[in-house]
Coordinates of C-alpha atoms and ligand atoms in Angstrom, one line a residue:
X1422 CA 106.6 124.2 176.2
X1423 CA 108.6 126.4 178.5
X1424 CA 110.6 128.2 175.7
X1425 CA 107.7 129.9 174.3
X1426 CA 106.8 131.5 177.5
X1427 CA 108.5 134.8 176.7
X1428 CA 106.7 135.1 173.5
X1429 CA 103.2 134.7 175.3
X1430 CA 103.8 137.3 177.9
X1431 CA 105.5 139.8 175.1
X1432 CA 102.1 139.3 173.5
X1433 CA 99.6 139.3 176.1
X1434 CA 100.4 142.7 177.2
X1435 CA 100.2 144.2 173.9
X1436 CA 97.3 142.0 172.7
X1437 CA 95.4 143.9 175.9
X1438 CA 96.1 147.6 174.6
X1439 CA 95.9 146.9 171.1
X1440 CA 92.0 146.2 171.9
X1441 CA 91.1 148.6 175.0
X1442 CA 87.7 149.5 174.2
X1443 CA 86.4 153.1 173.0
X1444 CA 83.2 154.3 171.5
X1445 CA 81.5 153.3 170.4
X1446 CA 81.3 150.2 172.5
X1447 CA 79.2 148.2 170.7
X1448 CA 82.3 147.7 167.5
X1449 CA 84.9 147.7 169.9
X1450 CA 83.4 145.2 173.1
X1451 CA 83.2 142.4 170.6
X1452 CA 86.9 142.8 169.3
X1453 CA 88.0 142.5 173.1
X1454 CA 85.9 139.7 173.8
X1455 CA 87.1 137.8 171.2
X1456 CA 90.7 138.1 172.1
X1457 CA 90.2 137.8 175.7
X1458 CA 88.6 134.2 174.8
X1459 CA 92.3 133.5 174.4
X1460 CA 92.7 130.8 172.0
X1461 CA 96.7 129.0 171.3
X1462 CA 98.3 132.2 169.9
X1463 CA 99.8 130.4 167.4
X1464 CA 100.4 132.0 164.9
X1465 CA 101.7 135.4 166.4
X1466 CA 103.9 132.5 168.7
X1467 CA 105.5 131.6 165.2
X1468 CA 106.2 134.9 163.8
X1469 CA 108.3 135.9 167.3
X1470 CA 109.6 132.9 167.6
X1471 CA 110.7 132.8 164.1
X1472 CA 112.6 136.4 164.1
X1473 CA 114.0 135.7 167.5
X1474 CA 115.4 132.4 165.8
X1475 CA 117.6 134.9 163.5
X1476 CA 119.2 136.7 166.4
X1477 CA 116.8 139.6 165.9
X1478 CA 115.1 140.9 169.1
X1479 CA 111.9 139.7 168.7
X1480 CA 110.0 142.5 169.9
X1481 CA 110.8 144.0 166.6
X1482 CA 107.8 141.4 165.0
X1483 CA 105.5 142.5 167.6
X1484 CA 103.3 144.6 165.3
X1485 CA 103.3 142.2 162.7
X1486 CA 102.7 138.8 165.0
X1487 CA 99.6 141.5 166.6
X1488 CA 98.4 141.7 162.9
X1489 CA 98.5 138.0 162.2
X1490 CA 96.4 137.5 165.2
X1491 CA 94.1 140.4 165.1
X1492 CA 93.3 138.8 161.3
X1493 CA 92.6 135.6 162.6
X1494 CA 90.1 136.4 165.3
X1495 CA 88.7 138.3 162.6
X1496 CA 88.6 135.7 160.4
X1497 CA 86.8 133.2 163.3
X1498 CA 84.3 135.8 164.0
X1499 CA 83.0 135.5 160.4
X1500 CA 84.1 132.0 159.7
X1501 CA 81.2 131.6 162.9
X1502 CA 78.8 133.8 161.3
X1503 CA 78.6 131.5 158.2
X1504 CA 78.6 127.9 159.9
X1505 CA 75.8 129.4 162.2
X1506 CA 78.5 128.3 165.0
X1507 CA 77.3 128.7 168.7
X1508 CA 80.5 128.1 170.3
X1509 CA 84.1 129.2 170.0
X1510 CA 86.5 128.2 172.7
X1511 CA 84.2 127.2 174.9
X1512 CA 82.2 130.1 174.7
X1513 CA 79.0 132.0 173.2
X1514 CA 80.4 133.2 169.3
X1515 CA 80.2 136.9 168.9
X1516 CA 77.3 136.5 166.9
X1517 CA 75.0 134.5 169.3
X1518 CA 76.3 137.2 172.1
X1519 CA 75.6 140.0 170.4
X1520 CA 74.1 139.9 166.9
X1521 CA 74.5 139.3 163.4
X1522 CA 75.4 142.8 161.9
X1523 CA 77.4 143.6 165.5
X1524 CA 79.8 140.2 164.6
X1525 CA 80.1 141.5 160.6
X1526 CA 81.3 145.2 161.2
X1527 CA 83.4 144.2 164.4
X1528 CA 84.9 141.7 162.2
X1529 CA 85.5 144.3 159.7
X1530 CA 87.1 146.3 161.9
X1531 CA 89.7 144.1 163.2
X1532 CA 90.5 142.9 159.5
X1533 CA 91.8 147.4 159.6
X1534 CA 93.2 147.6 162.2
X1535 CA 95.8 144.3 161.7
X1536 CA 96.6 146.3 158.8
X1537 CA 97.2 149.3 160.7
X1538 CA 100.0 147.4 162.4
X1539 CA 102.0 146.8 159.7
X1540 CA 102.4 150.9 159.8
X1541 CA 105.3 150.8 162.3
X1542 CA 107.9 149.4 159.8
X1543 CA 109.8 151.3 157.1
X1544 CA 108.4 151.8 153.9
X1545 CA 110.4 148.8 152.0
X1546 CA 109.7 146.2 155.2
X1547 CA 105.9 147.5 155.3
X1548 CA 105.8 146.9 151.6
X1549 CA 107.2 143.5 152.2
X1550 CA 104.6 142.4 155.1
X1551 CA 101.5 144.2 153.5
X1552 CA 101.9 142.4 150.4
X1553 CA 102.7 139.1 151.9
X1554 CA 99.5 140.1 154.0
X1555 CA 96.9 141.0 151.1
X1556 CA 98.2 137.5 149.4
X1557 CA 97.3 135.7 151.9
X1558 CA 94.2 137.3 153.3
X1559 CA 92.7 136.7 149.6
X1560 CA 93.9 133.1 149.7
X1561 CA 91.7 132.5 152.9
X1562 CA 88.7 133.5 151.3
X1563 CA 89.9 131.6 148.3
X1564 CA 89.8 128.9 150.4
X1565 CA 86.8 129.8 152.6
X1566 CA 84.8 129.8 149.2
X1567 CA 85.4 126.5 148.4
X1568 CA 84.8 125.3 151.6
X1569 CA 81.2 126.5 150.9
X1570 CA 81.0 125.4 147.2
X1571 CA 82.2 122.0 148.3
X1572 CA 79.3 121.7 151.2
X1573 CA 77.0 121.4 148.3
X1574 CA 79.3 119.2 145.9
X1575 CA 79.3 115.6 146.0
X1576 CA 82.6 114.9 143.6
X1577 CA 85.2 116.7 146.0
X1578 CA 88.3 114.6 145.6
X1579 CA 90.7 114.5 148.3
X1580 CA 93.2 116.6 146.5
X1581 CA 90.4 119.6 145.9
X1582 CA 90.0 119.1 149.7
X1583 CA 94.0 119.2 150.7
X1584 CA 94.3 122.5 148.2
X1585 CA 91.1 124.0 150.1
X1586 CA 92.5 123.5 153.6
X1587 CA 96.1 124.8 152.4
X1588 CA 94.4 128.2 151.4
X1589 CA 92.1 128.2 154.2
X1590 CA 94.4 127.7 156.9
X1591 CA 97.5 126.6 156.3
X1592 CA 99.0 129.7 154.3
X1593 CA 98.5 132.3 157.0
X1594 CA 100.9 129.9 159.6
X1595 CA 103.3 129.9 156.6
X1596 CA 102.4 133.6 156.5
X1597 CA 103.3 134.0 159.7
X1598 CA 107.0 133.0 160.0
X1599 CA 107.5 134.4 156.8
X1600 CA 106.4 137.5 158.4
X1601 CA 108.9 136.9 161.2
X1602 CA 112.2 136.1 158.6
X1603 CA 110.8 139.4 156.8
X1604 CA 111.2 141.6 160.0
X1605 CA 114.7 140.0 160.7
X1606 CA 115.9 140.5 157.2
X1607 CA 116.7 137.0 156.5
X1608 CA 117.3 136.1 153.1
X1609 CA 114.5 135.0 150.6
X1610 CA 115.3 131.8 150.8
X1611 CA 115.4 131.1 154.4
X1612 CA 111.8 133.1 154.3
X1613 CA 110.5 130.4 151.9
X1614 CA 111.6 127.4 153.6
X1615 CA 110.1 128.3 156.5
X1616 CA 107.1 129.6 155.0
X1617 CA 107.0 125.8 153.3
X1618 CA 107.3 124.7 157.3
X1619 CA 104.3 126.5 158.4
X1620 CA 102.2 125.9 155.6
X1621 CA 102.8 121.9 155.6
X1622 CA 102.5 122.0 159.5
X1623 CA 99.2 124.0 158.6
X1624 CA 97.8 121.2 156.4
X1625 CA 98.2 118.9 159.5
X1626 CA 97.3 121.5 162.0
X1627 CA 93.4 121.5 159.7
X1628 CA 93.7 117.5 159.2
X1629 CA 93.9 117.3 163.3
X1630 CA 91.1 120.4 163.9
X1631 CA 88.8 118.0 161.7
X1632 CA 89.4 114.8 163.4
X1633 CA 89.3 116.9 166.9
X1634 CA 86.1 118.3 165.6
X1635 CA 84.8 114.8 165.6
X1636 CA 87.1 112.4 168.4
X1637 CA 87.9 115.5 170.8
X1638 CA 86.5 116.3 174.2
X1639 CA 83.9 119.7 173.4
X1640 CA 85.1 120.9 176.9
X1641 CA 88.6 121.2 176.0
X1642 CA 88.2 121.7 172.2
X1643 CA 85.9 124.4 173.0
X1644 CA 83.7 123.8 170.0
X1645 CA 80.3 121.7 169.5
X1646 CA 81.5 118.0 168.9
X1647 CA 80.4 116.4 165.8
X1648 CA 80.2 120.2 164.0
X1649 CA 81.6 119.2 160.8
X1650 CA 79.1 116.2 160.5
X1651 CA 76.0 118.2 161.6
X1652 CA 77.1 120.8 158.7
X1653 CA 77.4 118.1 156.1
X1654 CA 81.1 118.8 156.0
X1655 CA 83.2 116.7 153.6
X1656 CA 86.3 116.5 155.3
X1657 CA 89.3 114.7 154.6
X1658 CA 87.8 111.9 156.8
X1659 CA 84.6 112.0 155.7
X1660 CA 86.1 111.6 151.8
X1661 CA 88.5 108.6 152.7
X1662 CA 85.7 107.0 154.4
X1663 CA 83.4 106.9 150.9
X1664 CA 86.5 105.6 149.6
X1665 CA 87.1 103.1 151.7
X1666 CA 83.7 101.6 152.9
X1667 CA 81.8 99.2 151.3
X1668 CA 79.3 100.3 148.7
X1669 CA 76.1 100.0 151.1
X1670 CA 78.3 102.0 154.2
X1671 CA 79.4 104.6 151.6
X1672 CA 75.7 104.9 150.2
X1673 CA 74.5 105.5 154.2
X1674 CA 77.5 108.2 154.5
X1675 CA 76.5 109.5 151.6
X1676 CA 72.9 110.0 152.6
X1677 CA 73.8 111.0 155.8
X1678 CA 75.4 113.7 154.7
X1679 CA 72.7 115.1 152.4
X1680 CA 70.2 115.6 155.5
X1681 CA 70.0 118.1 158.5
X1682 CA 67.8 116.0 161.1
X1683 CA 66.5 118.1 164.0
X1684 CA 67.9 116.1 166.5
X1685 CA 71.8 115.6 165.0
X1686 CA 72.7 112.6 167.9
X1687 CA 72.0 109.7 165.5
X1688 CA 73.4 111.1 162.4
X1689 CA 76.7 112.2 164.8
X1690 CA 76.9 108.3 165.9
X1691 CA 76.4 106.5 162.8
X1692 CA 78.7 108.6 160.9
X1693 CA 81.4 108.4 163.5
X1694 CA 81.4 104.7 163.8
X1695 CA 81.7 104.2 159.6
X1696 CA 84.6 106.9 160.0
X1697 CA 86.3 103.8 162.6
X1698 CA 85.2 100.9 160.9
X1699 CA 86.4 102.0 157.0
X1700 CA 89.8 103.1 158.9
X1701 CA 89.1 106.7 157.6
X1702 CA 90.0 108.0 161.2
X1703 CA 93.5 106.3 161.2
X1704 CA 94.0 107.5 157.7
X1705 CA 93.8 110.7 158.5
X1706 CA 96.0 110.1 161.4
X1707 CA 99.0 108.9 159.0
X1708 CA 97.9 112.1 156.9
X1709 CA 98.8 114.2 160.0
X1710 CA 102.1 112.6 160.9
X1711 CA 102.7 112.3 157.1
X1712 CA 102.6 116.2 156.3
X1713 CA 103.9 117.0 160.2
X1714 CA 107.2 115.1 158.8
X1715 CA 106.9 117.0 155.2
X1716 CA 107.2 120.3 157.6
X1717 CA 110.2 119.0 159.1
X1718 CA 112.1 118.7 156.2
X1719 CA 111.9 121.8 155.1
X1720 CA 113.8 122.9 157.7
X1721 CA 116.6 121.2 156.5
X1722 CA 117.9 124.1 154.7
X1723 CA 117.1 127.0 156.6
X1724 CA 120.2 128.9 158.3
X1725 CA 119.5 128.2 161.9
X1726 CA 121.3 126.3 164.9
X1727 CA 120.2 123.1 164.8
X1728 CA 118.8 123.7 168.5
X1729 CA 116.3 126.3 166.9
X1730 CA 115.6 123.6 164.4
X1731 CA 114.9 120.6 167.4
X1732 CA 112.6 123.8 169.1
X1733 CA 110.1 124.4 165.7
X1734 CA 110.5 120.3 165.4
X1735 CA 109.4 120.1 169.3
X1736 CA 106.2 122.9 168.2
X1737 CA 105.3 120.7 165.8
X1738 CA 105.3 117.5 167.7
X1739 CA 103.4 119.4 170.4
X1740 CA 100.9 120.8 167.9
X1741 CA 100.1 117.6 166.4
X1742 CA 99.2 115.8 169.9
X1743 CA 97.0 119.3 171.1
X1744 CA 93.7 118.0 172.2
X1745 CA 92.6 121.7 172.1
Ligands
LIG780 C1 90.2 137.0 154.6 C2 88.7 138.9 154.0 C3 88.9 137.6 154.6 C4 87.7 136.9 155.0 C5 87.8 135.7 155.8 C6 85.7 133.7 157.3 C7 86.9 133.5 156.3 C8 87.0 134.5 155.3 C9 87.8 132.5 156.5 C10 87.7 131.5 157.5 C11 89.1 131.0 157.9 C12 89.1 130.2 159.1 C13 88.4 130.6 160.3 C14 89.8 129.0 159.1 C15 89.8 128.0 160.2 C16 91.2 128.0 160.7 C17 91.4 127.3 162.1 C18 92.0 125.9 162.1 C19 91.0 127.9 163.2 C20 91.2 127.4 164.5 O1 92.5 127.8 164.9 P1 93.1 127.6 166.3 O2 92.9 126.3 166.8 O3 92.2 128.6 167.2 O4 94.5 128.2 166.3 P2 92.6 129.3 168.6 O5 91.2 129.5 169.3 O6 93.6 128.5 169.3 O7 93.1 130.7 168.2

């Protein structure tokens, strides 16, 4: 993906100073260790790309694509804390590296000083991005709740789970173009379409982490295989597969999914073969291609060169075949 180059290297230099560590070193070392993990920058990618796609110099979104990121790193650092997670890209969590508490206020801190970024604009543009920000920080947690309540539901229907994922993840992608028409001062409705792009892609972008979580390669996914089955996770996958396996497989899923053995091996095998065999895996494969072209079409209407459009199309395509 050669044409993204210039946003990476933009933001690598700036993602360095924006967390130098000061005192004390115990909230700030964690913040830089985090980010130094590196990790796709995807979503500060989209908001330069997306301003630079409306002839805007896209330095201009720095602050704002430094925000989105700063909140997501956050948002892992917790999201860790609560799945008792020992990995994250292929390293210790902050949590297992340092502690507990350490992971919380560090966390906290970041979540300040993304919105400390969004200082740099003019009052009516910093009204625009704060408020765009606050919405959808409060949808992430929206959607971070459920994913707890539904750990210890057994009637989550696939349309619960969908809504769950769109608020968990999806919006802040969405959230993150948006943030780059905002800056550019493209018009409201070019802003929405594209914030319709990046929260459809962000549906599909979840659908693929899930399946990755349980068909990718822990060295380059950079997370425990098999997490979301150890943690009793009813993913999309996991919910096609009840509906789709016999009563006596679904009963075994079912069970499976209501213990936490010691040793996980067994549970992780059983579970992944019934996710094959009930064609829940391939499912969730169509799911993926299903909402990656529901992205695409939303750029039908947006004013951009149809080149730009081919690029986000090419993003996507790229995106959907990560094994990462
Ligand atoms: C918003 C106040 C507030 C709290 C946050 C912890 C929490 C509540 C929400 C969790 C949100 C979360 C971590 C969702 C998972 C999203 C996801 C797919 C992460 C993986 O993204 P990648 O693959 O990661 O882009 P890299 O490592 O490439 O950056």
């Amino acid at each position: 993906m050669e044409f993204l180059s210039k946003y990476q290297t933009a933001l690598q230099e700036r993602l360095v100073d924006t967390v130098l560590v000061k005192e004390p070193k115990q909230l700030y070392e964690p913040i830089q260790y985090i980010v130094s993990l590196g990790g796709k920058r995807l979503r500060p990618i989209l908001t330069l790309m997306t301003c630079d796609f409306f002839e805007v110099d896209f330095h201009k979104a720095m602050n704002a694509a430094l925000a989105v990121e700063l909140f997501h790193n956050f948002s892992l650092i917790h999201d860790d804390i609560m799945d008792r997670a020992p990995m994250r890209r292929g390293e210790e969590t902050v949590h297992e590296k340092w502690d507990l508490n350490t992971g919380i206020l560090s966390g906290d801190a970041m979540l300040i000083l993304a919105y400390q970024l969004f200082e740099s604009y003019e009052p009516t543009m910093f009204q625009e991005l704060a408020k765009l920000f606050s919405k959808t920080a409060l949808e992430v947690c929206e959607g971070q709740q459920y994913d707890v309540d539904f750990e210890t539901r057994d009637d989550v229907s696939l349309s619960e789970y969908i809504h769950m994922i769109d608020c968990k993840t999806a919006v802040l992608l969405g959230a993150a173009m948006k943030m780059g028409a905002i800056v550019a001062e493209a018009s409201e409705s070019c802003s929405n379409h594209l914030y319709d792009f990046g929260r459809n892609l962000g549906i599909a972008f979840q659908l693929q982490d899930d399946y990755l979580d349980v068909f990718g390669n822990s060295e380059s996914f950079g997370k425990q295989i098999g997490g979301d089955i150890i943690s009793n996770k009813k993913t999309f996958m996991y919910l096609t597969a009840i509906e789709k396996s016999s009563a006596s497989e679904a009963e075994t899923l079912q069970h499976l999914f209501s213990i936490s053995p010691k040793d996980p091996s067994d549970k992780i095998e059983t579970v992944t073969r019934i996710l094959v065999a009930s064609g829940a895996a391939e499912a969730t494969q169509n799911e993926i291609e299903r909402y990656t072209q529901k992205a695409f079409k939303c750029l039908d209407r947006v004013a951009i060169s149809s080149e730009k459009k081919d690029s986000l199309r090419l993003f996507g395509d790229w995106l959907m075949q990560r094994t990462v």
